[in-house]
Short mmCIF file of C-alpha atoms in Angstrom, two decimals:
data_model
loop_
_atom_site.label_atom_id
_atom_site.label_comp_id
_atom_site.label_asym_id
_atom_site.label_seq_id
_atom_site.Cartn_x
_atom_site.Cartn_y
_atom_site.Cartn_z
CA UNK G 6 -6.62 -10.30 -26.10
CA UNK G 7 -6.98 -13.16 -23.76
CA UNK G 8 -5.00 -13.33 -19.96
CA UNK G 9 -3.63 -10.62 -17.76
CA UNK G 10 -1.14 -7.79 -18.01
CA UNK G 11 0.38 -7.54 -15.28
CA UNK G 12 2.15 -3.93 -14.55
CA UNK G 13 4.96 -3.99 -11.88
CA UNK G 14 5.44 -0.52 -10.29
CA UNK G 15 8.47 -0.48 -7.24
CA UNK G 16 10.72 0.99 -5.12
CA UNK G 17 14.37 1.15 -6.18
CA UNK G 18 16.27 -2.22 -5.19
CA UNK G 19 13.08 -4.43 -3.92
CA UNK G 20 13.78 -6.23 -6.54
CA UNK G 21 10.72 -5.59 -8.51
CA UNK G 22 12.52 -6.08 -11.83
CA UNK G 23 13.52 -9.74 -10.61
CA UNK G 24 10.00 -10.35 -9.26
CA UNK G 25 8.49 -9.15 -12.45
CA UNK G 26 10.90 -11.70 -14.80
CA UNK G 27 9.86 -14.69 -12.24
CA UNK G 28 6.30 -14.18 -12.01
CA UNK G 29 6.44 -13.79 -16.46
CA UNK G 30 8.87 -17.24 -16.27
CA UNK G 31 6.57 -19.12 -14.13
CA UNK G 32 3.83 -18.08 -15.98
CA UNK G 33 5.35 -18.78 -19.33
CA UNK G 34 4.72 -15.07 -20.84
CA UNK G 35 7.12 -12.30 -21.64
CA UNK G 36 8.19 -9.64 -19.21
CA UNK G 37 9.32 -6.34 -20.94
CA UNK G 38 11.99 -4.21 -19.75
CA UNK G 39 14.74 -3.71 -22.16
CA UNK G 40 12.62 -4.01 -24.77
CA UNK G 41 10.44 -1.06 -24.70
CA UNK G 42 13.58 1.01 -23.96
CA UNK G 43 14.85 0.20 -27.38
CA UNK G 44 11.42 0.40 -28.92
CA UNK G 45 10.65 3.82 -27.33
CA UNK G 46 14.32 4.72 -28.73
CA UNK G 47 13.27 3.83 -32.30
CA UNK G 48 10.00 5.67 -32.42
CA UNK G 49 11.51 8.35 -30.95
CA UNK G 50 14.78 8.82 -32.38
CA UNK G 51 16.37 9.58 -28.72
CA UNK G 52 18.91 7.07 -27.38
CA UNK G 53 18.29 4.55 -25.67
CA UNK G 54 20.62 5.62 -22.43
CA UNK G 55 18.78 8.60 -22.14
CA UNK G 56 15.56 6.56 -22.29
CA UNK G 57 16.17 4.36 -19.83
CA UNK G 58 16.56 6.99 -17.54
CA UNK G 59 13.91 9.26 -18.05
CA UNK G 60 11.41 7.17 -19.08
CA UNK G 61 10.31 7.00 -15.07
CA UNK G 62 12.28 9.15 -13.51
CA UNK G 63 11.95 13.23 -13.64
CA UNK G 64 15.48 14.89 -12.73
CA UNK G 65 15.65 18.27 -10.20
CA UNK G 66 15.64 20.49 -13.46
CA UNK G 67 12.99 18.20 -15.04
CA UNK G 68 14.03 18.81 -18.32
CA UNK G 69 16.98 17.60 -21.02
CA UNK G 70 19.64 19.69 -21.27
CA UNK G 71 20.35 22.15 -24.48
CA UNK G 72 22.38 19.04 -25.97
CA UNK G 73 19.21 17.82 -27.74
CA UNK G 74 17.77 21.51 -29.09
CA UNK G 75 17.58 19.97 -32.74
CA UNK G 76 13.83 18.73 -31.38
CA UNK G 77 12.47 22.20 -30.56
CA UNK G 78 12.83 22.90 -34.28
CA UNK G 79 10.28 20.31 -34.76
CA UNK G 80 8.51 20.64 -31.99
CA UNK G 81 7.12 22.48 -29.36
CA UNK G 82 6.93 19.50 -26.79
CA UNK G 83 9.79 19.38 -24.37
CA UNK G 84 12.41 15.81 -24.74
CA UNK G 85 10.66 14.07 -21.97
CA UNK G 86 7.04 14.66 -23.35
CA UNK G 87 8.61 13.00 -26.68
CA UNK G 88 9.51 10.20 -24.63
CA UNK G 89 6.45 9.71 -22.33
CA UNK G 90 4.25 9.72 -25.68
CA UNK G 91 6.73 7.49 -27.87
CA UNK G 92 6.64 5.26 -24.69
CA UNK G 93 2.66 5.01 -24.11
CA UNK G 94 2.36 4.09 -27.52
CA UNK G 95 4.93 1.09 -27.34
CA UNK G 96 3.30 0.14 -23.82
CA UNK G 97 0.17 -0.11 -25.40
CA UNK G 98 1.59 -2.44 -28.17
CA UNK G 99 3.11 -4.60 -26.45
CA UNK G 100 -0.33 -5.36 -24.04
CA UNK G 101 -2.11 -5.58 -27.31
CA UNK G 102 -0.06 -9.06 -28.40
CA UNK G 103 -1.15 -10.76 -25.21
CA UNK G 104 -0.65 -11.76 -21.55
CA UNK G 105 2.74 -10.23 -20.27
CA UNK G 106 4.63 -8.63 -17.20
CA UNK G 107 5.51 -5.06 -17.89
CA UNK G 108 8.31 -3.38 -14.89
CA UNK G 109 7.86 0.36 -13.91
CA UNK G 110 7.05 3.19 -16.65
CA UNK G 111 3.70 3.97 -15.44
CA UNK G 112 2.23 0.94 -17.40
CA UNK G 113 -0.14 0.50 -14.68
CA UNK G 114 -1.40 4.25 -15.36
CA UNK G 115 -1.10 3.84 -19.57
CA UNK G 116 -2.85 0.57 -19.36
CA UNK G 117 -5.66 1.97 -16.69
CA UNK G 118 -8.35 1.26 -19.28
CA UNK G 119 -7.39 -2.55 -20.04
CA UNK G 120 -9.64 -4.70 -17.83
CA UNK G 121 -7.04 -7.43 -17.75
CA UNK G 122 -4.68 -5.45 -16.05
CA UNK G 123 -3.08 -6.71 -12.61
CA UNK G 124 -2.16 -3.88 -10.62
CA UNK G 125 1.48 -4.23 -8.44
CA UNK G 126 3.21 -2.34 -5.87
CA UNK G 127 6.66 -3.85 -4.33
CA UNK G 128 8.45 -1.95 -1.79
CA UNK G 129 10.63 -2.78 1.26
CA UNK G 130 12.36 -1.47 4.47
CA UNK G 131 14.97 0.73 3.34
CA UNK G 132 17.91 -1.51 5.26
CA UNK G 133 17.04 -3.87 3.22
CA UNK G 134 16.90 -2.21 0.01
CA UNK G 135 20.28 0.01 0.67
CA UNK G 136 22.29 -3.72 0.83
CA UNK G 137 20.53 -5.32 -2.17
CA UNK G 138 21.57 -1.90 -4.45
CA UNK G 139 24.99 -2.40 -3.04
CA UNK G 140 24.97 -5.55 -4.10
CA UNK G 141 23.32 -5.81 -7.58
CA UNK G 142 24.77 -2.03 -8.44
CA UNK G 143 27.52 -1.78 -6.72
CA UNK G 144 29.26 0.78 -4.42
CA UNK G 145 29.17 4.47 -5.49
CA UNK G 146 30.47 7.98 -4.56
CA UNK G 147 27.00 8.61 -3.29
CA UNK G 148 25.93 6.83 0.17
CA UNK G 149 23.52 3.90 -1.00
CA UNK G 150 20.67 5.77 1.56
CA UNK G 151 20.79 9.20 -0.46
CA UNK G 152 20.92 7.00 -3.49
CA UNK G 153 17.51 5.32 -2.44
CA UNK G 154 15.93 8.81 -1.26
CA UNK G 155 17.23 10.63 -4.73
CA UNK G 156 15.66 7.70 -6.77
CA UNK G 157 12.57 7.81 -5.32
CA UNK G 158 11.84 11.16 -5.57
CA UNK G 159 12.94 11.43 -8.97
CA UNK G 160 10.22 8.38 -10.02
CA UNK G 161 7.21 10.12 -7.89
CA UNK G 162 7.72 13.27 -9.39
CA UNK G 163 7.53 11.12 -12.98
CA UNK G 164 4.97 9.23 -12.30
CA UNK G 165 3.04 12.34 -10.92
CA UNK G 166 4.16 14.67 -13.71
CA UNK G 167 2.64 12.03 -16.57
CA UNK G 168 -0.62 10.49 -14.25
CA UNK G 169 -1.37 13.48 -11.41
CA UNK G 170 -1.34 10.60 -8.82
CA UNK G 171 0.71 9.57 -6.05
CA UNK G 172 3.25 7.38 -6.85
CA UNK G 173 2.96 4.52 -3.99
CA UNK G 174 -0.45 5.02 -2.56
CA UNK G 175 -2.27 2.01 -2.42
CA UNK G 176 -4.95 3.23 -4.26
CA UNK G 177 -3.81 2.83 -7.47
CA UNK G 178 -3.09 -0.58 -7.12
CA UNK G 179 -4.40 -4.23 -6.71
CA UNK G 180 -1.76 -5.67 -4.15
CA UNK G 181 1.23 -4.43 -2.42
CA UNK G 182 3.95 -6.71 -1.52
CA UNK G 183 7.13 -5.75 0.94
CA UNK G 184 9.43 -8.02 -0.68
CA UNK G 185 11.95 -7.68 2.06
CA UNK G 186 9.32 -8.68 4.62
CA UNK G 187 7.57 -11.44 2.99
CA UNK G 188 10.89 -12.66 0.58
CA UNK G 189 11.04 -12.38 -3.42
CA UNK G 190 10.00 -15.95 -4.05
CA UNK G 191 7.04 -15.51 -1.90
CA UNK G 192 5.99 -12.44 -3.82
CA UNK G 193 6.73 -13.94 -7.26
CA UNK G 194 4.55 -16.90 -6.15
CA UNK G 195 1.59 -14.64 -4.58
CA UNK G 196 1.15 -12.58 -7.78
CA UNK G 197 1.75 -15.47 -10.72
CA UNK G 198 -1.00 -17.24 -8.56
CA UNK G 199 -3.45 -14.27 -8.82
CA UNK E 635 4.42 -18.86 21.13
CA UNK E 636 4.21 -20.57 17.87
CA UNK E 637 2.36 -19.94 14.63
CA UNK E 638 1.70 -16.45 12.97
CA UNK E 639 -0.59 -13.64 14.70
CA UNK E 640 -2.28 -12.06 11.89
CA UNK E 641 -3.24 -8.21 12.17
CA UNK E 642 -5.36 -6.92 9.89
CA UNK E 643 -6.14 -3.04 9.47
CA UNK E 644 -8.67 -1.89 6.83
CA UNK E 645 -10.66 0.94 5.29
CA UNK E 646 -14.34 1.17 6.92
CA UNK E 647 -16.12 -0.75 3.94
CA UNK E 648 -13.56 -2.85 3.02
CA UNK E 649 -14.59 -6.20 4.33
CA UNK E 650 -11.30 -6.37 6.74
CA UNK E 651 -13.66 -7.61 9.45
CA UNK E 652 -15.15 -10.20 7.21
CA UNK E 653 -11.78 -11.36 5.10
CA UNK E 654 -9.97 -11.36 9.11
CA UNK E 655 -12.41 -14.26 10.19
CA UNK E 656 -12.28 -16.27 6.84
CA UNK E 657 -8.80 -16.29 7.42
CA UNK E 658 -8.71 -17.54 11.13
CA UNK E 659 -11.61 -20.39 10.14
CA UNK E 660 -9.28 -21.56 7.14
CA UNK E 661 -6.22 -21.33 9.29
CA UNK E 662 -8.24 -22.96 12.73
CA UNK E 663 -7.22 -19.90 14.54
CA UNK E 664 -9.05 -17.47 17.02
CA UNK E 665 -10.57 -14.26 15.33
CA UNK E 666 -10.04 -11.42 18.32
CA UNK E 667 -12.55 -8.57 17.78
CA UNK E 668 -15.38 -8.33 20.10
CA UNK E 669 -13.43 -10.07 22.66
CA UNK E 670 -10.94 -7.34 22.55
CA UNK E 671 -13.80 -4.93 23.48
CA UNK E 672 -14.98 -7.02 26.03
CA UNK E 673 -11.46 -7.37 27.92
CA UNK E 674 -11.01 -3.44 27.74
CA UNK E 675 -14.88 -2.76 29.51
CA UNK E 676 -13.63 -4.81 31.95
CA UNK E 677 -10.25 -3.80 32.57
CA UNK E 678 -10.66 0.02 31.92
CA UNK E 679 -14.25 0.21 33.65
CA UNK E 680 -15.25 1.65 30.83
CA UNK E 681 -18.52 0.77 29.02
CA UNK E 682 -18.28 -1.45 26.11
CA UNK E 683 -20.16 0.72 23.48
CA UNK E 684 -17.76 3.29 24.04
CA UNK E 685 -14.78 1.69 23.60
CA UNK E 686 -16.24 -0.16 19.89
CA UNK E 687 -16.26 3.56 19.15
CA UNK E 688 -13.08 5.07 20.73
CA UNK E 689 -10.87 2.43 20.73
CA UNK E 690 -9.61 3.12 17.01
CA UNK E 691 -11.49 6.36 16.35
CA UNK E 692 -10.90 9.80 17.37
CA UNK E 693 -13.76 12.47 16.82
CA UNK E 694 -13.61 15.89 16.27
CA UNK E 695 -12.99 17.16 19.67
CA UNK E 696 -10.75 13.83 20.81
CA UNK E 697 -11.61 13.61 24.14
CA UNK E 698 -14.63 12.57 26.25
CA UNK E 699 -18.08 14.35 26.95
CA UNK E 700 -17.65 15.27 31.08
CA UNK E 701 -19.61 12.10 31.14
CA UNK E 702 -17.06 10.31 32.60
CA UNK E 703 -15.37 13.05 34.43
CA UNK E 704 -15.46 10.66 37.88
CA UNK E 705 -11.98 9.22 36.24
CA UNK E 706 -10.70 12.17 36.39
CA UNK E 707 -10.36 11.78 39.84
CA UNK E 708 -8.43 8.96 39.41
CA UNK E 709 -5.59 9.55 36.94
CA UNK E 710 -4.57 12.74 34.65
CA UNK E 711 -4.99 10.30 31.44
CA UNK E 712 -8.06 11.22 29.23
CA UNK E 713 -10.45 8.62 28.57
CA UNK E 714 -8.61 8.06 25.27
CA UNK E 715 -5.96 7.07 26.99
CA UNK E 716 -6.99 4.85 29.80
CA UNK E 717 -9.11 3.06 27.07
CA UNK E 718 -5.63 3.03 24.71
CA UNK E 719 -3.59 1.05 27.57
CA UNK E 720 -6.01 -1.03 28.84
CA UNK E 721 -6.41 -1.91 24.19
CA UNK E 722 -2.63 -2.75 24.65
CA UNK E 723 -2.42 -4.82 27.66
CA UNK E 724 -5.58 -6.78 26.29
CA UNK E 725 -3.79 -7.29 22.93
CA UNK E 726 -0.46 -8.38 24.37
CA UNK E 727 -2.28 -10.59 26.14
CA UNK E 728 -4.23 -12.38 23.51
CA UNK E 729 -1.12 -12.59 20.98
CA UNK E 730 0.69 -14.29 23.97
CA UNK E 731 -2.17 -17.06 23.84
CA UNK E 732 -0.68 -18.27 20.11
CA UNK E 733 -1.72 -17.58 16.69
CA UNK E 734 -5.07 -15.63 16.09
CA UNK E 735 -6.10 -13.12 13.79
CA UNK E 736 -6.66 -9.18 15.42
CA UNK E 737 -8.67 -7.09 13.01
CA UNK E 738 -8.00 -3.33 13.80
CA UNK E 739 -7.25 -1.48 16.69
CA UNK E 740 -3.92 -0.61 16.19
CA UNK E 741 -2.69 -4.17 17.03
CA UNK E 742 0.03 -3.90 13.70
CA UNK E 743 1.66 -1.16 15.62
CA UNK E 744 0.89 -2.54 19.68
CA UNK E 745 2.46 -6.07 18.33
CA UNK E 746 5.48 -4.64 16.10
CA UNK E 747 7.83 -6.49 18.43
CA UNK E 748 7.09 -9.47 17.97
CA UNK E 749 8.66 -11.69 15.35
CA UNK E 750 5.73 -14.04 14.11
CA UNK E 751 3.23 -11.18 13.20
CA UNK E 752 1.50 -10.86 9.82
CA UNK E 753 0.74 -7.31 8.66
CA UNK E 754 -2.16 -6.85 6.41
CA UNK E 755 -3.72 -3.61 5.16
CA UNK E 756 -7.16 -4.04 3.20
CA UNK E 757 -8.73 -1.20 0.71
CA UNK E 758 -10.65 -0.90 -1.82
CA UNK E 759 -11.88 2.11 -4.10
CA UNK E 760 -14.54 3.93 -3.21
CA UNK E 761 -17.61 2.52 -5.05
CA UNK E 762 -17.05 -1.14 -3.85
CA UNK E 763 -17.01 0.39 0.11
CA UNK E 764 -20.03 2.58 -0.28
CA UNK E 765 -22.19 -0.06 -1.69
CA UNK E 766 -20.97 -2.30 1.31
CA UNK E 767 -21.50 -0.11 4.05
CA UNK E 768 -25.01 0.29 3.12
CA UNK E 769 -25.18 -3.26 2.65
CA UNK E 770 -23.93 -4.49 6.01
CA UNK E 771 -24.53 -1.62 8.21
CA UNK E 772 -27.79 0.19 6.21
CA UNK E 773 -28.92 3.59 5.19
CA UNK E 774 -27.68 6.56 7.05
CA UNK E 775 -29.38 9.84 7.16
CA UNK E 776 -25.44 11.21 5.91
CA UNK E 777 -24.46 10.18 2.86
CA UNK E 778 -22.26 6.81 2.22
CA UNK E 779 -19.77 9.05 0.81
CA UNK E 780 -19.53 11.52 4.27
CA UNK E 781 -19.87 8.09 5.80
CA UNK E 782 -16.94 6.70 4.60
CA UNK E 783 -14.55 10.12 4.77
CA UNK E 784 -15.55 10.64 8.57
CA UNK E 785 -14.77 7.09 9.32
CA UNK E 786 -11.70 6.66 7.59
CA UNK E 787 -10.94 10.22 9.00
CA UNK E 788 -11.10 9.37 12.80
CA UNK E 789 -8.95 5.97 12.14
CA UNK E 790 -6.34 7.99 10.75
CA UNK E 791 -6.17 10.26 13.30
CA UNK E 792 -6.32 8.23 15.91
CA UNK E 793 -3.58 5.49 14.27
CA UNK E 794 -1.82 8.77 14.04
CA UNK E 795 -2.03 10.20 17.93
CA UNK E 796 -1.09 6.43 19.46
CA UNK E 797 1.60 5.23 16.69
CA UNK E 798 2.83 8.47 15.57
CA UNK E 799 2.58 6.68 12.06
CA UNK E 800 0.74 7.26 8.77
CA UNK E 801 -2.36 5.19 8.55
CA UNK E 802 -2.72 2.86 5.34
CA UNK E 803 0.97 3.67 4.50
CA UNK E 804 2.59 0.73 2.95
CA UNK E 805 5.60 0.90 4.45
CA UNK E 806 4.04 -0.32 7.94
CA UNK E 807 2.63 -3.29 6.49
CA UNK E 808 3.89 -6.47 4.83
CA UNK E 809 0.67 -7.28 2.48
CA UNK E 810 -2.02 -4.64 1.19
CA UNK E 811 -4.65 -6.19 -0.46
CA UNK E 812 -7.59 -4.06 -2.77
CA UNK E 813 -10.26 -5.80 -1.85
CA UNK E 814 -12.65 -4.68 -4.38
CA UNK E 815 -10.41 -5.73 -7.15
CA UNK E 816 -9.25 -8.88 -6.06
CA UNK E 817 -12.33 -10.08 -4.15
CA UNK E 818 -13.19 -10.92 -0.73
CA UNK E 819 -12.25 -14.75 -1.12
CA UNK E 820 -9.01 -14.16 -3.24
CA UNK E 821 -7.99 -12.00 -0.13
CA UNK E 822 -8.80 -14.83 2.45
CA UNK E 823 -6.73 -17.16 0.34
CA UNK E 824 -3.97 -14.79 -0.25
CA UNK E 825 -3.50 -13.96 3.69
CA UNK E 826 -4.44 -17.82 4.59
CA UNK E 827 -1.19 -19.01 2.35
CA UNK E 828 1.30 -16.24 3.38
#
């Protein structure tokens, strides 16, 4: 395997997913998103809505409801442990057939190993994060700060579930960029020019 | 006052100190760090080896020996303290001159005012800083790795008592860049472009 992986990890809405598909334009390589959603839904036979959610993020009862019990009989793992191995397997697929961007689902901790990785962390100021979810999401019931503070928590609990780190600490990664402070352009530019 | 002011904390070990003056020679700029000590002996009356040490590190006991109890006499501020304001007068001061760089000593936090200022944060992993701290600075009779913990300990803490912040937390910072990963010259260029 020749060039870099680079993983994206971020905060909800500083636009990490839209840094993540400019940096893999720019560079000319693919970023994956959707597509290990529906690849983690074929390998393991969960859909793909339910993927999507908790393939990063952990919910208060941190665990599927009784509405998928038909996996207990073949298993003892719970839904999400289905997921998070179906999903480490496609992650490390994917990096296998070359350079690539890869946005949130602890690719940065499944890929640790893979000396071509490029570490990222993009957060924000939470003003400017609650008016870019209102504005790429939309209003909801919930206010868009307690959607921000329930989001967060439920992908730091993930991430620490699956990797027993700290979701966010600087530590675990090459380069932190506040999008909101330095712009998404800027940080789109800073890491395809790594 | 035109231009950027660069601050730049770091993690003892992290080549901060080095990476803040590459970035002032590419950029033509002043690097403040001595000078800062200088300008607080003189202002504060207090000697210059003690403020290197206490002006971004608490110890154990964070306070003064009785050494200096003739201050005491003076003003109900500690040491700490007289040293702190004469650290933010001296800082305003210099930022007010036009762009420069101002490695450590809280400047991030003293400057968060004003609207042309750069925060960086520097780390790097463990191995990389305990390898350069005997480098630069030479054996110890403690261990790099005590070293390093005690260091890092006392900049926390005393980030902590003046800013009432979390040292090394993203969130205060705009850019944090692992040194050890991306190299001392990558981080240069990375801060130089911003």
């Amino acid at each position: 395997m020749s060039g870099k992986i680079i993983t994206i990890s971020r905060e909800f809405g500083s636009a990490g997913r839209t840094i993540g598909k400019m940096v893999a334009e720019k560079l000319g390589i693919p970023c994956y998103d959707s597509e290990i959603v529906q690849q983690v839904a074929i390998k393991s036979g969960i859909l793909a809505e339910h993927i999507e959610e908790r393939g990063e993020n952990l919910s208060a009862s941190g665990r599927f409801s009784s509405l998928f019990t038909l996996y207990n009989l073949y298993s003892n793992m719970s839904k999400d442990d289905i997921i998070w191995h179906a999903q480490v397997k496609v992650i490390k697929e994917l990096a296998e057939k070359g350079p690539c961007v890869i946005v949130g689902r602890c690719a940065d901790y499944i890929l640790r190993e893979n000396e071509n990785l490029v570490k990222v962390f993009i957060y924000s100021d939470k003003e400017t994060r609650k008016e870019r979810i209102v504005n790429v999401y939309g209003e909801r019931t919930e206010s868009p700060e307690k959607r921000l503070r329930d989001k967060d928590k439920s992908r730091a609990a993930y991430y620490k579930q699956y990797t027993e780190m700290e979701w966010g600490d600087p530590q675990h990664y090459d380069i932190c960029l506040n999008s909101g402070k330095l712009g998404i352009d800027k940080c789109a530019d800073i890491i395809a020019n790594l």
